[in-house]
mmCIF file of C-alpha atoms in Angstrom:
data_model
loop_
_atom_site.group_PDB
_atom_site.id
_atom_site.type_symbol
_atom_site.label_atom_id
_atom_site.label_comp_id
_atom_site.label_asym_id
_atom_site.label_seq_id
_atom_site.Cartn_x
_atom_site.Cartn_y
_atom_site.Cartn_z
ATOM 1 C CA MET A 1 -13.333 153.482 175.327
ATOM 2 C CA GLU A 2 -17.689 153.939 175.393
ATOM 3 C CA THR A 3 -19.371 150.873 174.678
ATOM 4 C CA ARG A 4 -22.669 149.766 175.058
ATOM 5 C CA ILE A 5 -24.567 146.157 175.230
ATOM 6 C CA GLU A 6 -27.243 145.821 172.620
ATOM 7 C CA HIS A 7 -29.723 142.546 171.639
ATOM 8 C CA VAL A 8 -30.558 143.015 168.510
ATOM 9 C CA GLU A 9 -32.975 139.997 166.840
ATOM 10 C CA GLN A 10 -31.839 137.822 163.981
ATOM 11 C CA PHE A 11 -30.907 139.810 160.526
ATOM 12 C CA THR A 12 -30.038 138.494 157.288
ATOM 13 C CA VAL A 13 -26.638 139.922 155.541
ATOM 14 C CA LYS A 14 -25.964 139.526 152.154
ATOM 15 C CA GLY A 15 -22.872 139.789 150.516
ATOM 16 C CA TYR A 16 -19.335 139.668 149.107
ATOM 17 C CA GLU A 17 -16.754 137.186 150.440
ATOM 18 C CA MET A 18 -13.260 136.375 150.090
ATOM 19 C CA ASN A 19 -10.370 134.047 152.754
ATOM 20 C CA GLY A 20 -7.961 135.566 152.256
ATOM 21 C CA PRO A 21 -4.940 138.062 153.222
ATOM 22 C CA VAL A 22 -6.898 141.324 155.062
ATOM 23 C CA THR A 23 -5.244 143.171 152.342
ATOM 24 C CA GLN A 24 -7.548 141.766 150.114
ATOM 25 C CA ILE A 25 -10.443 143.469 152.802
ATOM 26 C CA PRO A 26 -10.466 146.515 150.547
ATOM 27 C CA LYS A 27 -11.382 145.231 147.079
ATOM 28 C CA LEU A 28 -14.138 143.667 148.614
ATOM 29 C CA TRP A 29 -15.111 146.486 149.378
ATOM 30 C CA ASP A 30 -14.810 148.225 145.569
ATOM 31 C CA GLU A 31 -16.596 144.992 144.629
ATOM 32 C CA LEU A 32 -19.694 145.873 146.893
ATOM 33 C CA ASN A 33 -20.273 150.042 146.332
ATOM 34 C CA GLY A 34 -20.100 149.715 143.276
ATOM 35 C CA ILE A 35 -22.925 146.715 142.927
ATOM 36 C CA ILE A 36 -24.623 149.645 145.730
ATOM 37 C CA HIS A 37 -23.849 152.717 143.458
ATOM 38 C CA GLU A 38 -25.042 150.678 140.175
ATOM 39 C CA LYS A 39 -28.274 148.762 140.635
ATOM 40 C CA GLY A 40 -28.387 152.951 143.119
ATOM 41 C CA VAL A 41 -29.554 151.238 145.952
ATOM 42 C CA ALA A 42 -29.313 153.511 149.299
ATOM 43 C CA PRO A 43 -28.195 151.447 152.764
ATOM 44 C CA GLU A 44 -27.619 152.983 155.900
ATOM 45 C CA GLU A 45 -25.507 150.749 156.908
ATOM 46 C CA SER A 46 -23.343 147.671 156.011
ATOM 47 C CA PHE A 47 -21.015 145.586 157.109
ATOM 48 C CA GLY A 48 -17.419 143.776 157.022
ATOM 49 C CA ILE A 49 -18.539 140.565 159.237
ATOM 50 C CA THR A 50 -14.865 138.256 160.073
ATOM 51 C CA LEU A 51 -16.511 134.872 159.813
ATOM 52 C CA GLY A 52 -13.535 133.320 159.968
ATOM 53 C CA MET A 53 -9.233 133.772 161.139
ATOM 54 C CA GLU A 54 -6.191 130.837 160.202
ATOM 55 C CA ASN A 55 -2.943 131.326 159.730
ATOM 56 C CA GLY A 56 -3.087 135.014 158.921
ATOM 57 C CA ASN A 57 -6.047 134.317 155.643
ATOM 58 C CA PHE A 58 -9.320 135.827 156.975
ATOM 59 C CA HIS A 59 -12.852 134.437 156.442
ATOM 60 C CA TYR A 60 -14.966 137.783 155.850
ATOM 61 C CA LEU A 61 -17.897 139.408 154.470
ATOM 62 C CA ALA A 62 -18.682 142.877 152.704
ATOM 63 C CA GLY A 63 -22.485 142.997 152.194
ATOM 64 C CA ILE A 64 -26.021 145.224 153.741
ATOM 65 C CA ASN A 65 -29.571 143.320 154.364
ATOM 66 C CA SER A 66 -30.247 141.642 152.226
ATOM 67 C CA ASP A 67 -33.568 143.224 151.511
ATOM 68 C CA LEU A 68 -31.539 145.875 149.565
ATOM 69 C CA ALA A 69 -29.270 143.173 148.133
ATOM 70 C CA GLU A 70 -32.059 141.434 145.647
ATOM 71 C CA GLY A 71 -30.470 141.402 141.680
ATOM 72 C CA PHE A 72 -27.058 141.613 143.577
ATOM 73 C CA SER A 73 -25.200 138.389 141.190
ATOM 74 C CA GLY A 74 -22.419 136.595 142.613
ATOM 75 C CA THR A 75 -23.229 137.081 145.954
ATOM 76 C CA LYS A 76 -23.688 135.181 149.444
ATOM 77 C CA GLU A 77 -25.762 135.074 152.232
ATOM 78 C CA PHE A 78 -25.003 135.152 155.638
ATOM 79 C CA ILE A 79 -27.449 134.913 159.198
ATOM 80 C CA ILE A 80 -25.990 137.191 162.722
ATOM 81 C CA PRO A 81 -27.839 135.448 164.824
ATOM 82 C CA SER A 82 -29.453 137.124 167.388
ATOM 83 C CA GLY A 83 -27.683 138.023 171.051
ATOM 84 C CA LYS A 84 -26.397 140.435 173.007
ATOM 85 C CA PHE A 85 -22.938 142.451 171.801
ATOM 86 C CA ILE A 86 -20.845 145.033 173.397
ATOM 87 C CA VAL A 87 -20.223 147.448 171.388
ATOM 88 C CA SER A 88 -18.343 150.802 171.188
ATOM 89 C CA LYS A 89 -17.774 153.177 168.624
ATOM 90 C CA VAL A 90 -14.113 153.767 166.334
ATOM 91 C CA GLU A 91 -12.031 156.414 166.381
ATOM 92 C CA GLY A 92 -9.352 157.225 163.873
ATOM 93 C CA GLY A 93 -10.285 154.913 161.018
ATOM 94 C CA VAL A 94 -10.849 151.704 159.784
ATOM 95 C CA GLU A 95 -6.393 151.268 160.443
ATOM 96 C CA ALA A 96 -8.171 151.605 164.342
ATOM 97 C CA ILE A 97 -10.536 148.404 163.935
ATOM 98 C CA PRO A 98 -8.065 146.179 164.766
ATOM 99 C CA ALA A 99 -7.546 147.768 168.453
ATOM 100 C CA ALA A 100 -11.060 148.382 169.133
ATOM 101 C CA PHE A 101 -11.787 144.734 168.177
ATOM 102 C CA ASP A 102 -8.839 143.576 170.818
ATOM 103 C CA ALA A 103 -10.343 146.304 173.283
ATOM 104 C CA LEU A 104 -13.746 144.622 172.807
ATOM 105 C CA LEU A 105 -12.702 141.175 173.305
ATOM 106 C CA ARG A 106 -10.497 142.529 176.283
ATOM 107 C CA ASN A 107 -13.113 143.586 178.087
ATOM 108 C CA PRO A 108 -12.709 142.220 182.112
ATOM 109 C CA ASP A 109 -16.777 142.686 182.264
ATOM 110 C CA VAL A 110 -18.253 139.955 180.158
ATOM 111 C CA THR A 111 -17.623 137.451 179.158
ATOM 112 C CA LEU A 112 -17.450 137.173 175.693
ATOM 113 C CA ARG A 113 -19.634 133.890 173.539
ATOM 114 C CA HIS A 114 -19.390 132.424 170.156
ATOM 115 C CA SER A 115 -20.221 133.853 168.111
ATOM 116 C CA TYR A 116 -19.816 136.218 164.688
ATOM 117 C CA GLY A 117 -18.010 139.441 165.106
ATOM 118 C CA PHE A 118 -18.645 142.343 162.964
ATOM 119 C CA GLU A 119 -18.093 145.586 161.763
ATOM 120 C CA ARG A 120 -21.240 147.905 161.224
ATOM 121 C CA TYR A 121 -19.993 151.177 159.134
ATOM 122 C CA ILE A 122 -23.258 153.785 159.955
ATOM 123 C CA HIS A 123 -24.143 155.409 156.420
ATOM 124 C CA PRO A 124 -27.436 157.882 157.016
ATOM 125 C CA ALA A 125 -29.131 158.934 153.705
ATOM 126 C CA GLY A 126 -28.008 161.919 152.513
ATOM 127 C CA SER A 127 -24.830 161.797 155.281
ATOM 128 C CA SER A 128 -21.631 161.146 153.041
ATOM 129 C CA GLY A 129 -19.289 160.404 155.516
ATOM 130 C CA TYR A 130 -19.590 157.141 157.384
ATOM 131 C CA GLU A 131 -19.473 155.894 161.365
ATOM 132 C CA THR A 132 -17.759 152.565 162.004
ATOM 133 C CA GLU A 133 -18.651 150.852 165.194
ATOM 134 C CA VAL A 134 -17.651 147.020 165.674
ATOM 135 C CA TRP A 135 -19.731 144.661 167.689
ATOM 136 C CA VAL A 136 -18.803 141.684 169.885
ATOM 137 C CA ALA A 137 -20.845 139.169 170.819
ATOM 138 C CA ILE A 138 -21.461 138.909 174.299
ATOM 139 C CA GLU A 139 -23.621 136.511 177.147
#
């Protein structure tokens, strides 16, 4: 698995949040994608942020950059703090996301830092597909 190190400045994501089984995550994305389509917004990236995990439940937010989500109702805002992240492209679709996160979390060459991990979905204007990356906070 190829990785790279990125440093990001703090940014804000706005979207829809859930706290429940992982099986609820696709419904959350359906809600976000529906409002994106309804509002005619064309984000070039979206984010899936794991805010916490406990007893098999995920606290998760599916969103886009907050400045693109003006007028979206019922959303939550969340700040990704600035800092360094180890990043890897996900090969094999959304089913491969857990394994990609696991590989980054077990990487012996980095020291993890307390922050949030997230998925970044890159969908450039004019493209019907997308690429997926996983981001893990490091020192």
